[in-house]
Tab-separated table of C-alpha atoms in Angstrom:
chain	number	residue	atom	x	y	z
A	1	MET	CA	15.211	10.922	-38.407
A	2	SER	CA	18.505	9.765	-39.848
A	3	GLY	CA	18.757	7.064	-37.151
A	4	THR	CA	15.303	5.651	-37.868
A	5	SER	CA	15.730	5.754	-41.623
A	6	GLY	CA	18.774	3.499	-41.391
A	7	THR	CA	16.994	0.776	-39.403
A	8	PRO	CA	14.866	-0.734	-42.232
A	9	ALA	CA	17.884	-0.831	-44.537
A	10	HIS	CA	19.878	-2.601	-41.856
A	11	ARG	CA	17.105	-5.153	-41.427
A	12	GLU	CA	16.894	-5.674	-45.181
A	13	ASP	CA	20.656	-6.314	-45.304
A	14	THR	CA	20.736	-8.788	-42.405
A	15	ALA	CA	17.520	-10.690	-43.176
A	16	PRO	CA	18.687	-12.193	-46.503
A	17	ALA	CA	22.068	-13.041	-44.974
A	18	ALA	CA	20.421	-14.804	-42.028
A	19	GLY	CA	18.165	-16.640	-44.455
A	20	ARG	CA	21.137	-17.817	-46.481
A	21	VAL	CA	22.856	-19.099	-43.337
A	22	ARG	CA	19.727	-20.977	-42.215
A	23	ARG	CA	19.277	-22.431	-45.702
A	24	PHE	CA	22.921	-23.505	-45.846
A	25	LEU	CA	22.683	-25.182	-42.420
A	26	ARG	CA	19.450	-26.942	-43.328
A	27	GLN	CA	20.666	-28.141	-46.732
A	28	ASN	CA	24.022	-29.336	-45.370
A	29	SER	CA	22.937	-30.482	-41.911
A	30	LEU	CA	23.881	-34.151	-42.410
A	31	GLY	CA	27.481	-33.450	-43.408
A	32	LEU	CA	27.873	-30.705	-40.797
A	33	PHE	CA	26.497	-32.958	-38.051
A	34	PHE	CA	29.011	-35.692	-38.747
A	35	LEU	CA	31.851	-33.209	-39.180
A	36	VAL	CA	31.145	-31.658	-35.772
A	37	THR	CA	30.739	-35.030	-34.047
A	38	PHE	CA	33.972	-36.212	-35.710
A	39	LEU	CA	35.869	-33.202	-34.346
A	40	LEU	CA	34.387	-33.730	-30.879
A	41	ALA	CA	35.336	-37.411	-30.921
A	42	LEU	CA	38.837	-36.586	-32.153
A	43	ALA	CA	39.245	-34.009	-29.382
A	44	GLY	CA	38.000	-36.519	-26.807
A	45	GLN	CA	40.412	-39.147	-28.105
A	46	ALA	CA	43.283	-36.650	-27.877
A	47	VAL	CA	42.457	-35.755	-24.258
A	48	ALA	CA	42.070	-39.389	-23.181
A	49	GLY	CA	45.141	-40.464	-25.143
A	50	HIS	CA	47.233	-37.713	-23.581
A	51	ALA	CA	46.259	-38.868	-20.096
A	52	ARG	CA	47.005	-42.519	-20.933
A	53	PHE	CA	50.330	-41.643	-22.557
A	54	ASN	CA	51.465	-39.650	-19.531
A	55	ASP	CA	50.431	-42.497	-17.223
A	56	GLU	CA	52.704	-44.800	-19.239
A	57	LEU	CA	55.556	-42.276	-19.072
A	58	ARG	CA	55.218	-41.994	-15.285
A	59	GLY	CA	55.176	-45.780	-15.047
A	60	ASP	CA	58.484	-45.844	-16.927
A	61	GLY	CA	59.929	-43.203	-14.615
A	62	MET	CA	59.811	-40.429	-17.237
A	63	ALA	CA	58.415	-36.899	-17.089
A	64	PRO	CA	54.947	-36.295	-18.594
A	65	ILE	CA	54.567	-34.168	-21.721
A	66	SER	CA	52.204	-31.313	-22.563
A	67	PHE	CA	48.991	-31.768	-24.531
A	68	GLY	CA	50.436	-29.907	-27.517
A	69	ALA	CA	53.506	-32.127	-27.534
A	70	TYR	CA	51.301	-35.236	-27.398
A	71	LEU	CA	49.444	-34.168	-30.551
A	72	THR	CA	52.736	-34.410	-32.476
A	73	THR	CA	53.661	-37.860	-31.172
A	74	SER	CA	53.580	-41.036	-33.239
A	75	ASP	CA	51.426	-42.591	-30.507
A	76	PHE	CA	48.561	-40.193	-31.241
A	77	ALA	CA	49.062	-40.373	-35.014
A	78	VAL	CA	48.957	-44.170	-35.188
A	79	ASP	CA	45.792	-44.322	-33.065
A	80	VAL	CA	44.072	-41.922	-35.482
A	81	THR	CA	45.278	-43.382	-38.769
A	82	GLU	CA	44.594	-47.014	-37.876
A	83	ASN	CA	40.916	-46.136	-37.507
A	84	TRP	CA	40.786	-44.001	-40.638
A	85	GLN	CA	42.239	-46.679	-42.883
A	86	SER	CA	39.696	-49.282	-41.750
A	87	GLU	CA	36.795	-46.898	-42.339
A	88	TYR	CA	37.910	-46.074	-45.862
A	89	LEU	CA	38.564	-49.753	-46.601
A	90	GLN	CA	34.953	-50.387	-45.626
A	91	PHE	CA	33.656	-47.734	-48.031
A	92	PHE	CA	36.025	-48.797	-50.823
A	93	LEU	CA	34.922	-52.448	-50.651
A	94	TYR	CA	31.259	-51.535	-50.232
A	95	ILE	CA	31.219	-49.207	-53.236
A	96	PHE	CA	32.796	-51.726	-55.606
A	97	ALA	CA	31.136	-54.855	-54.169
A	98	THR	CA	27.623	-53.410	-54.540
A	99	VAL	CA	28.189	-52.962	-58.280
A	100	TRP	CA	28.116	-56.735	-58.789
A	101	LEU	CA	26.898	-58.366	-55.567
A	102	LEU	CA	23.267	-58.420	-54.464
A	103	GLN	CA	21.411	-59.066	-51.216
A	104	ARG	CA	17.786	-60.081	-51.578
A	105	GLY	CA	15.505	-57.881	-49.506
A	106	SER	CA	18.140	-55.299	-48.528
A	107	PRO	CA	17.898	-51.567	-49.323
A	108	GLU	CA	21.713	-51.610	-49.313
A	109	SER	CA	21.618	-53.713	-52.502
A	110	LYS	CA	20.553	-52.890	-56.033
A	111	GLU	CA	17.431	-54.580	-57.345
A	112	LEU	CA	17.815	-58.236	-58.266
A	113	GLY	CA	18.921	-58.675	-61.865
A	114	LYS	CA	20.494	-55.204	-62.078
A	115	GLU	CA	24.039	-56.150	-61.106
A	116	GLY	CA	26.863	-54.641	-63.139
A	117	PRO	CA	27.872	-51.107	-64.156
A	118	GLU	CA	24.567	-50.499	-66.043
A	119	SER	CA	24.150	-48.877	-69.452
A	120	ASP	CA	25.120	-45.336	-70.480
A	121	GLU	CA	21.426	-44.484	-70.727
A	122	GLU	CA	20.724	-45.651	-67.158
A	123	GLN	CA	23.794	-43.826	-65.855
A	124	MET	CA	23.182	-40.679	-67.950
A	125	THR	CA	26.706	-40.689	-69.369
A	126	GLY	CA	28.193	-39.943	-72.794
A	127	ALA	CA	25.489	-39.148	-75.326
A	128	HIS	CA	22.818	-39.675	-72.643
A	129	ALA	CA	24.161	-36.986	-70.317
A	130	ARG	CA	21.710	-34.232	-69.375
A	131	ALA	CA	22.224	-30.492	-69.424
A	132	ASP	CA	22.839	-30.465	-65.667
A	133	SER	CA	25.116	-33.535	-65.651
A	134	PRO	CA	28.749	-33.104	-64.521
A	135	ARG	CA	30.914	-32.098	-67.481
A	136	TRP	CA	33.089	-35.208	-67.338
A	137	ALA	CA	30.005	-37.451	-67.327
A	138	ALA	CA	29.339	-36.373	-70.906
A	139	ALA	CA	32.898	-37.059	-72.041
A	140	GLY	CA	33.315	-40.263	-74.008
A	141	ASP	CA	37.081	-40.535	-73.504
A	142	TRP	CA	39.260	-41.332	-70.465
A	143	ARG	CA	37.622	-38.535	-68.489
A	144	GLY	CA	34.245	-40.230	-68.581
A	145	LEU	CA	35.799	-43.594	-67.690
A	146	LEU	CA	37.694	-42.087	-64.764
A	147	TYR	CA	34.807	-39.986	-63.466
A	148	SER	CA	32.414	-42.944	-63.584
A	149	ARG	CA	34.635	-44.728	-61.035
A	150	SER	CA	35.982	-41.701	-59.180
A	151	LEU	CA	34.171	-42.288	-55.877
A	152	GLY	CA	35.565	-45.777	-55.358
A	153	LEU	CA	39.023	-44.790	-56.588
A	154	VAL	CA	39.269	-41.840	-54.194
A	155	MET	CA	38.064	-43.976	-51.275
A	156	GLY	CA	40.662	-46.600	-52.198
A	157	ALA	CA	43.403	-43.980	-52.469
A	158	ILE	CA	42.544	-42.521	-49.043
A	159	PHE	CA	42.579	-46.050	-47.590
A	160	LEU	CA	46.042	-46.765	-49.011
A	161	LEU	CA	47.440	-43.414	-47.865
A	162	SER	CA	46.040	-43.768	-44.354
A	163	TRP	CA	47.293	-47.371	-44.173
A	164	LEU	CA	50.744	-46.154	-45.211
A	165	ALA	CA	50.540	-43.405	-42.575
A	166	GLN	CA	49.538	-46.005	-39.992
A	167	SER	CA	52.552	-48.148	-40.845
A	168	VAL	CA	54.980	-45.199	-40.658
A	169	THR	CA	53.608	-43.798	-37.399
A	170	GLY	CA	53.134	-47.302	-36.047
A	171	VAL	CA	56.775	-48.245	-36.458
A	172	ALA	CA	57.789	-44.965	-34.807
A	173	ALA	CA	55.497	-45.623	-31.826
A	174	HIS	CA	56.665	-49.227	-31.632
A	175	ASN	CA	60.311	-48.186	-31.629
A	176	GLU	CA	59.694	-45.654	-28.865
A	177	GLU	CA	58.414	-48.507	-26.718
A	178	GLN	CA	61.384	-50.635	-27.729
A	179	LEU	CA	63.846	-47.910	-26.700
A	180	ARG	CA	62.118	-47.417	-23.359
A	181	GLY	CA	62.658	-51.100	-22.701
A	182	LEU	CA	66.274	-50.819	-23.876
A	183	GLU	CA	65.526	-53.054	-26.860
A	184	ALA	CA	66.699	-52.633	-30.445
A	185	PRO	CA	64.388	-50.679	-32.803
A	186	THR	CA	62.577	-52.366	-35.707
A	187	SER	CA	62.837	-51.440	-39.383
A	188	TRP	CA	59.751	-50.325	-41.324
A	189	ALA	CA	59.775	-53.527	-43.382
A	190	GLY	CA	60.179	-55.571	-40.221
A	191	TYR	CA	57.259	-53.767	-38.575
A	192	LEU	CA	54.979	-54.523	-41.542
A	193	SER	CA	55.398	-58.238	-40.836
A	194	SER	CA	55.085	-57.867	-37.067
A	195	ALA	CA	52.225	-59.049	-34.896
A	196	ASP	CA	51.752	-55.508	-33.519
A	197	PHE	CA	51.008	-54.059	-36.971
A	198	TRP	CA	48.606	-56.789	-38.016
A	199	SER	CA	46.897	-56.873	-34.644
A	200	ARG	CA	46.173	-53.143	-34.928
A	201	THR	CA	45.059	-53.544	-38.544
A	202	LEU	CA	42.862	-56.648	-38.360
A	203	GLN	CA	41.055	-55.653	-35.168
A	204	ASN	CA	39.738	-52.630	-37.064
A	205	TRP	CA	39.019	-54.437	-40.315
A	206	GLN	CA	36.910	-57.152	-38.725
A	207	SER	CA	34.737	-54.658	-36.854
A	208	GLU	CA	34.079	-52.556	-39.971
A	209	LEU	CA	33.262	-55.570	-42.152
A	210	LEU	CA	30.931	-56.965	-39.491
A	211	ALA	CA	29.137	-53.600	-39.292
A	212	VAL	CA	28.557	-53.540	-43.077
A	213	ALA	CA	27.318	-57.141	-43.116
A	214	SER	CA	24.983	-56.400	-40.196
A	215	MET	CA	23.536	-53.343	-41.928
A	216	ALA	CA	22.945	-55.221	-45.190
A	217	VAL	CA	21.202	-58.159	-43.484
A	218	LEU	CA	19.359	-56.470	-40.593
A	219	SER	CA	17.812	-53.914	-42.961
A	220	ILE	CA	16.005	-56.808	-44.681
A	221	TYR	CA	13.812	-57.372	-41.630
A	222	LEU	CA	14.055	-54.192	-39.543
A	223	ARG	CA	12.899	-50.660	-40.388
A	224	GLN	CA	13.700	-47.058	-39.494
A	225	ARG	CA	10.859	-44.767	-40.464
A	226	GLY	CA	11.975	-41.883	-42.684
A	227	SER	CA	15.564	-43.069	-43.172
A	228	PRO	CA	16.958	-43.591	-46.698
A	229	GLU	CA	19.022	-46.440	-45.223
A	230	SER	CA	15.801	-48.344	-44.489
A	231	LYS	CA	12.951	-49.635	-46.607
A	232	PRO	CA	9.497	-48.104	-46.050
A	233	VAL	CA	7.990	-49.545	-42.870
A	234	GLY	CA	5.320	-51.454	-44.776
A	235	ALA	CA	7.605	-52.793	-47.521
A	236	SER	CA	7.907	-56.552	-47.952
A	237	HIS	CA	10.952	-58.305	-46.516
A	238	ASP	CA	11.711	-59.461	-50.076
A	239	ALA	CA	11.671	-55.914	-51.522
A	240	THR	CA	15.214	-55.212	-52.737
A	241	GLY	CA	16.877	-51.891	-53.513
A	242	VAL	CA	13.917	-49.910	-52.139
A	243	GLU	CA	14.651	-46.965	-49.841
A	244	GLY	CA	12.189	-45.299	-47.471
């Protein structure tokens, strides 16, 4: 009897826990999906990069390195950071540009005539903050000013840090290639003005900026049913700032 009496209690303990896990997964599925796919893509890049790097070493008559050693190389670091900085530049520019710039008919734009930072009442800040508003949103001093621009500032800071990391790891990777060819290494300042640095940088920038422009313009005329990045399927092409 003692064995059977413990079964319902066990089920009562595990059922709420399982429900909490399912609820957490459902409520955070978008972020978790992109986090998992990011990790998979990063792992795939590491595997492919390791194979390419060892092919280059063999071509130079050098011994290949282990996968773990490759993950600590400047070659791997610069490939990662040069993509990160362009992504965060995209978000930084998009966040600040959409405060003031409009695109007629695009759900990526605010409604026509509503450009600018909007009033405290519209933004629920200061005296217009609600009971459930973030604490700093209600502050009328520097905290409120900082918090009201915190998203763009953090995106900009991550962009600058990842761009700095790209330049540091980039010059290290560049100098490794120079030494293999028995050529003199380059200084960090010299690398910042080199064609290699700007080629790596601009090839990522142009692709990200084109993607944002394409999304803003194509969403005027094309639809994706159920997506907040699209207007409702039956919405007019001229409808602006409307999400489906």
